[in-house]
Structure formats: C-alpha cells, structure tokens
Steps between C-alpha positions, in 0.01 A plus 500: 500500500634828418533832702247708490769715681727435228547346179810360583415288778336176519356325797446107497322413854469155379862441484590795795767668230474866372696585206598838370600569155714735343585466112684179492531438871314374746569523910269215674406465886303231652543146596832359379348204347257653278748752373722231376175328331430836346891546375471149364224600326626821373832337433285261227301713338807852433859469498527638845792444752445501877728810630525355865306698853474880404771701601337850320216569296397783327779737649431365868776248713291212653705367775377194702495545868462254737124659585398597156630724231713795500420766167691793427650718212816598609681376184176680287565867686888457508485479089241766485719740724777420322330551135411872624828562670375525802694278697605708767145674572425514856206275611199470689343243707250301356124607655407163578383471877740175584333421819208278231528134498416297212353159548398232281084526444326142552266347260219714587671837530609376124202470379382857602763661336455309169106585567656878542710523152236381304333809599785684419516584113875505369640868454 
C-alpha cells in the first residue's frame, strides 16, 4: 500500500516491512525475514544488487545504535559549507529542545499515525 503521505513510501502490514523508494534505490525496515523474501524477489525480477544495512540515504548518515538509530547530516552541511566558502562561519545551536525522548510507538499507536497521514495530503 502506498503513502498517502508520500509517493515514495510503501507500507506492507502483512509482511511488517516499509519500503521507501528513491529513483533506483530502495531503503527497507521491518522484519528481517521478510526483507530478505522481498530482496529475493526484487533480485529475480531487475538486475539489482543488495548494497548491505544503510549507512546514508538521501544525504543523511544512518548509524546503528545499540537502542535504535542515530540520523544526521554532518557530512551533507560540511559539503554545503564548504561549496559556499563558508567554512569558517560562526555557528548556532540547533533549536531543538533536547530534554524530548523518542520511543518506539506499539502496534496501536502505529496504526493511528498511519490513520493520521492518510489524512494528510502530500505537499
């Protein structure tokens, strides 16, 4: 099922994997066993090659903590600073109030949100 959030992303409760596509790639989360059926499948039907776990995506460093995910764009800014020659611009602290604490949403609390973007047109 796709998105209604975005076109790019694909949901498959069935199989608990969500896939997001960009041009030729594809970044998938879920259950480790149904990704690999889906790359097998993939892998039969294009000439595709299996890259290995995500290390960045679309400008973003995915680092695997032991309690989730860590995502910046360090790497992202650092080449945009340097592109404008502005490596040596003083900066700012990011706005973000640090004291928030992300945790995972159960099946329920999943379901509401996917409820939510479907509401949501995209752009």
């Amino acid at each position: 099922m796709r998105a209604n959030t975005d076109p790019c992303i694909y949901f498959c409760q069935l199989k608990n994997i969500i896939v997001g596509v960009y041009v030729d790639d594809f970044l998938i989360i879920g259950d480790i066993r149904e990704i690999n059926k889906f790359k097998e499948k993939i892998k039969r039907k294009f000439n595709a090659k299996d890259l290995g776990p995500v290390s960045h995506n679309l400008s973003m460093r995915i680092c695997k903590e032991v309690d989730g995910y860590n995502l910046d764009q360090t790497a992202f800014v650092s080449e945009i600073l340097e592109t404008l020659k502005m490596t040596e611009a003083r900066h700012a602290a990011t706005p973000l109030d640090l004291s928030i604490k992300y945790n995972k949403v159960d099946d329920q609390q999943w379901e509401k949100i996917k409820d939510r973007s479907k509401e949501t047109s995209y752009r």
